[in-house]
Coordinates of C-alpha atoms and ligand atoms in Angstrom, one line a residue:
S175 CA 63.8 19.3 -61.5
I176 CA 60.9 20.6 -63.4
M177 CA 58.6 23.0 -61.5
Q178 CA 55.0 21.9 -62.0
N179 CA 52.0 24.0 -61.3
I180 CA 49.8 22.4 -58.6
L181 CA 47.2 25.0 -59.1
S182 CA 46.1 26.9 -62.2
V183 CA 43.4 29.5 -62.1
K184 CA 42.1 30.8 -65.4
G185 CA 39.8 33.8 -66.0
L186 CA 38.1 33.4 -62.7
S187 CA 35.3 35.8 -61.9
K188 CA 32.7 35.9 -59.2
T189 CA 29.7 38.3 -58.7
Y190 CA 27.7 37.7 -55.6
D191 CA 23.9 37.8 -55.7
S192 CA 24.1 41.3 -54.2
G193 CA 25.6 42.4 -57.5
H194 CA 29.0 42.9 -55.9
Q195 CA 31.8 41.7 -58.2
A196 CA 34.2 40.1 -55.8
L197 CA 36.6 38.6 -58.4
S198 CA 37.4 39.9 -61.8
N199 CA 39.3 37.7 -64.4
I200 CA 41.8 36.2 -62.0
N201 CA 44.7 34.3 -63.6
L202 CA 47.2 32.6 -61.3
D203 CA 49.5 29.7 -61.4
I204 CA 51.0 28.2 -58.2
R205 CA 54.2 26.2 -58.5
S206 CA 54.4 22.9 -56.6
G207 CA 56.4 23.4 -53.4
E208 CA 56.2 27.2 -53.2
I209 CA 54.9 29.5 -50.5
F210 CA 52.7 32.0 -52.1
A211 CA 51.3 35.0 -50.2
L212 CA 48.2 36.7 -51.4
L213 CA 48.4 40.3 -50.0
G214 CA 45.5 42.6 -49.9
P215 CA 43.3 44.9 -47.8
N216 CA 39.9 44.2 -46.2
G217 CA 37.3 43.3 -48.8
A218 CA 39.9 42.8 -51.6
G219 CA 38.5 39.3 -52.4
K220 CA 41.1 37.1 -50.7
T221 CA 38.6 34.9 -48.9
T222 CA 36.3 34.8 -52.0
L223 CA 39.3 33.7 -54.1
I224 CA 40.3 30.9 -51.7
S225 CA 36.7 29.8 -51.3
T226 CA 36.2 29.6 -55.1
I227 CA 39.4 27.7 -55.6
C228 CA 38.4 25.2 -52.9
G229 CA 34.9 24.7 -54.4
I230 CA 32.9 26.4 -51.6
V231 CA 31.9 29.3 -53.7
R232 CA 30.8 28.6 -57.3
P233 CA 32.7 30.6 -59.9
G234 CA 30.7 32.9 -62.3
A235 CA 33.2 32.4 -65.0
G236 CA 36.6 30.7 -65.4
Q237 CA 38.3 27.6 -64.3
V238 CA 40.3 26.2 -61.4
L239 CA 42.5 23.2 -61.9
V240 CA 44.0 21.5 -58.8
G241 CA 46.6 18.9 -59.8
G242 CA 44.9 18.9 -63.2
H243 CA 41.4 18.3 -61.7
D244 CA 38.6 20.8 -62.3
I245 CA 37.3 21.9 -58.9
V246 CA 33.7 22.1 -60.3
R247 CA 33.5 19.1 -62.6
D248 CA 35.9 16.8 -60.6
Y249 CA 35.4 18.1 -57.1
R250 CA 36.2 15.0 -55.1
A251 CA 39.6 14.5 -56.8
A252 CA 40.5 18.1 -56.7
R253 CA 39.4 18.7 -53.1
Q254 CA 41.3 15.7 -51.9
L255 CA 44.5 17.5 -52.7
I256 CA 43.5 20.6 -50.7
G257 CA 43.8 21.5 -47.1
L258 CA 41.8 24.6 -46.0
V259 CA 42.4 26.5 -42.8
P260 CA 39.5 29.0 -42.6
Q261 CA 39.7 32.4 -41.0
E262 CA 37.0 31.9 -38.4
L263 CA 37.6 29.6 -35.4
T264 CA 35.5 26.5 -35.0
T265 CA 32.5 26.9 -32.8
D266 CA 32.8 25.4 -29.3
S267 CA 32.2 21.7 -29.3
F268 CA 32.0 18.7 -27.0
E269 CA 34.1 16.7 -29.5
T270 CA 37.7 15.9 -28.4
V271 CA 40.7 17.1 -30.4
W272 CA 41.7 13.6 -31.4
N273 CA 38.2 12.6 -32.6
S274 CA 37.8 15.9 -34.4
V275 CA 41.0 15.5 -36.4
S276 CA 40.3 11.8 -37.1
F277 CA 36.8 12.6 -38.3
S278 CA 38.2 15.2 -40.7
R279 CA 40.4 12.6 -42.2
G280 CA 37.6 10.2 -42.5
L281 CA 35.5 12.7 -44.5
F282 CA 38.0 12.3 -47.3
G283 CA 37.6 8.5 -47.3
K284 CA 41.1 8.0 -46.1
A285 CA 42.0 4.9 -44.0
P286 CA 42.8 5.7 -40.4
R287 CA 46.5 6.5 -39.7
P288 CA 46.9 7.1 -36.0
A289 CA 50.6 7.6 -36.2
Y290 CA 50.2 10.4 -38.7
I291 CA 47.5 12.1 -36.6
E292 CA 49.8 11.8 -33.6
Q293 CA 52.6 13.4 -35.6
I294 CA 50.6 16.4 -36.6
L295 CA 49.1 16.9 -33.1
R296 CA 52.7 16.8 -31.7
E297 CA 53.9 19.2 -34.4
L298 CA 51.1 21.6 -33.5
S299 CA 51.7 21.3 -29.7
L300 CA 48.2 19.8 -29.3
W301 CA 49.3 16.3 -28.3
E302 CA 48.7 17.0 -24.6
K303 CA 45.2 18.2 -25.5
K304 CA 44.2 15.2 -27.6
D305 CA 41.5 14.1 -25.2
S306 CA 40.3 17.6 -24.4
R307 CA 37.0 18.9 -25.6
I308 CA 37.4 21.6 -28.2
M309 CA 35.2 24.0 -26.2
T310 CA 37.9 24.0 -23.5
L311 CA 40.7 25.1 -25.8
S312 CA 42.1 28.6 -26.0
G313 CA 41.8 30.7 -29.2
G314 CA 45.3 29.9 -30.2
M315 CA 44.8 26.2 -29.7
K316 CA 41.6 26.3 -31.7
R317 CA 43.6 27.9 -34.5
R318 CA 46.2 25.1 -34.3
L319 CA 43.3 22.6 -34.3
L320 CA 42.0 24.0 -37.5
I321 CA 45.4 23.5 -39.1
A322 CA 45.5 19.9 -37.8
K323 CA 42.1 19.2 -39.3
A324 CA 43.2 20.8 -42.6
L325 CA 46.3 18.5 -42.6
S326 CA 44.4 15.4 -41.5
H327 CA 44.0 13.9 -45.0
E328 CA 47.6 14.7 -46.1
P329 CA 46.9 17.4 -48.7
E330 CA 49.5 18.6 -51.2
L331 CA 48.2 22.2 -51.2
L332 CA 47.4 24.1 -48.0
F333 CA 45.4 27.3 -47.8
L334 CA 45.8 29.5 -44.7
D335 CA 43.3 32.3 -44.7
E336 CA 44.8 35.1 -42.6
P337 CA 46.5 32.6 -40.2
T338 CA 48.0 35.3 -38.0
A339 CA 45.2 37.8 -37.8
G340 CA 44.6 38.5 -34.1
V341 CA 47.1 36.0 -32.8
D342 CA 49.9 36.8 -30.3
V343 CA 53.5 37.2 -31.2
Q344 CA 54.4 33.6 -30.0
L345 CA 51.7 32.0 -32.1
R346 CA 52.6 34.1 -35.1
Q347 CA 56.3 32.9 -34.8
D348 CA 55.0 29.3 -34.4
M349 CA 52.8 29.6 -37.5
W350 CA 55.7 30.9 -39.6
A351 CA 58.0 28.1 -38.4
L352 CA 55.2 25.5 -39.1
V353 CA 54.7 26.8 -42.6
R354 CA 58.4 26.4 -43.3
R355 CA 58.5 22.9 -42.0
L356 CA 55.4 22.0 -44.1
Q357 CA 57.2 23.4 -47.1
Q358 CA 60.3 21.3 -46.3
G359 CA 58.0 18.3 -46.2
G360 CA 56.8 19.1 -49.8
T361 CA 53.5 20.9 -49.1
T362 CA 52.6 23.9 -51.3
I363 CA 51.2 26.8 -49.3
I364 CA 49.0 29.7 -50.1
L365 CA 48.4 32.2 -47.4
T366 CA 46.5 35.4 -47.3
T367 CA 47.5 38.4 -45.3
H368 CA 47.0 42.1 -44.8
Y369 CA 50.6 42.5 -43.7
I370 CA 53.4 43.2 -46.2
E371 CA 55.9 42.2 -43.5
E372 CA 54.3 38.8 -43.2
A373 CA 54.4 38.3 -46.9
E374 CA 58.0 39.3 -46.9
E375 CA 58.9 37.0 -44.1
M376 CA 57.1 34.0 -45.4
A377 CA 56.7 33.9 -49.2
D378 CA 58.6 32.8 -52.2
R379 CA 56.2 34.8 -54.4
I380 CA 53.7 37.5 -53.6
G381 CA 50.5 38.4 -55.3
V382 CA 48.7 41.6 -54.6
I383 CA 44.9 41.6 -54.8
R384 CA 42.8 44.8 -54.8
K385 CA 39.1 45.2 -55.6
G386 CA 38.9 41.6 -56.9
E387 CA 41.8 41.9 -59.3
I388 CA 45.3 40.6 -59.0
I389 CA 47.4 43.7 -59.8
L390 CA 50.8 42.2 -59.3
V391 CA 52.6 38.8 -59.0
E392 CA 56.3 38.9 -58.3
D393 CA 59.1 36.9 -56.7
K394 CA 59.5 38.3 -53.3
A395 CA 63.1 39.5 -53.8
E396 CA 62.1 41.3 -57.0
L397 CA 59.1 42.9 -55.4
M398 CA 61.1 44.1 -52.4
R399 CA 63.7 45.5 -54.7
K400 CA 61.1 47.4 -56.7
L401 CA 59.4 48.7 -53.6
G402 CA 62.6 49.9 -52.2
K403 CA 63.7 51.6 -55.4
K404 CA 60.4 53.5 -56.0
Q405 CA 60.2 54.4 -52.3
M406 CA 56.7 53.3 -52.8
N407 CA 54.5 53.0 -49.8
L408 CA 52.2 50.1 -50.5
H409 CA 49.8 50.8 -47.7
L410 CA 47.5 47.8 -47.6
A411 CA 46.0 47.4 -44.1
Ligands
ATP166 P1 39.0 40.3 -45.4 O1 40.5 40.7 -45.4 O2 38.2 41.3 -44.7 O3 38.7 38.9 -45.1 P2 38.8 39.6 -48.2 O4 40.0 40.2 -49.0 O5 39.0 38.2 -47.8 O6 38.6 40.6 -47.0 P3 36.3 38.9 -49.2 O7 35.8 38.4 -47.9 O8 36.5 37.9 -50.3 O9 37.5 39.9 -49.0 O10 35.2 39.9 -49.7 C1 35.3 40.6 -51.0 C2 34.0 41.4 -51.2 O11 32.9 40.6 -51.4 C3 33.7 42.3 -50.0 O12 33.2 43.5 -50.5 C4 32.6 41.5 -49.3 O13 31.7 42.4 -48.7 C5 31.9 40.9 -50.5 N1 31.3 39.6 -50.1 C6 31.9 38.5 -49.5 N2 31.1 37.5 -49.3 C7 29.9 37.9 -49.8 C8 28.6 37.2 -49.9 N3 28.4 36.0 -49.5 N4 27.6 37.9 -50.5 C9 27.8 39.2 -50.9 N5 29.0 39.8 -50.9 C10 30.0 39.2 -50.3

């Protein structure tokens, strides 16, 4: 089968009003169905890149095409294909888990599909909590909820911004297993991480970002071979 690029980023740059250049001429093509890990230290520009791709931050220069749709000029069509799991946990809320996830789906203009919502809540071990208020959930459950909300409109491309930062070992294992199941279901996944071990564990390809530039994109196996050969210590955290 022919591998298609679900995402194409061309010459993307971003300078914040502060004058800080967070992204510098980013070029990146993501293949449909792959797991891509964006690896980089604090402040490298990972969140800015994801936010710009998803249409939250306006690019200074360059273009983002999601399924062929320009994120700036054709935002609705492009955003429809994207699920975004942000780094920060949701603020406490009186809303229930079920309503919150259903509402997220509704924002995309999708018809209700309770069986699908049930499926993702079960998948994320949130089914027992469906009638609980978000404010009563643990940090780990809030993280799962954010994933459920991101999946609510059945996106083709899922962004996970540092999904395992500050989570316990069990939840980290659960996250990794979930990402694999999503990939098996046909979802393309882009995750950011500080940890080379996580990129190695999860990804088909790895991109390394430093100071707003993508300095390397490799198949995981190839990158690991090179790192081993050069005895290079890619100290990123
Ligand atoms: P982390 O791993 O800490 O989340 P990151 O790789 O996601 O880091 P970004 O959050 O994209 O990095 O930040 C990249 C740079 O841009 C940092 O120097 C940050 O201080 C700066 N930055 C981020 N958001 C803004 C903003 N709204 N205004 C000005 N500067 C910003």
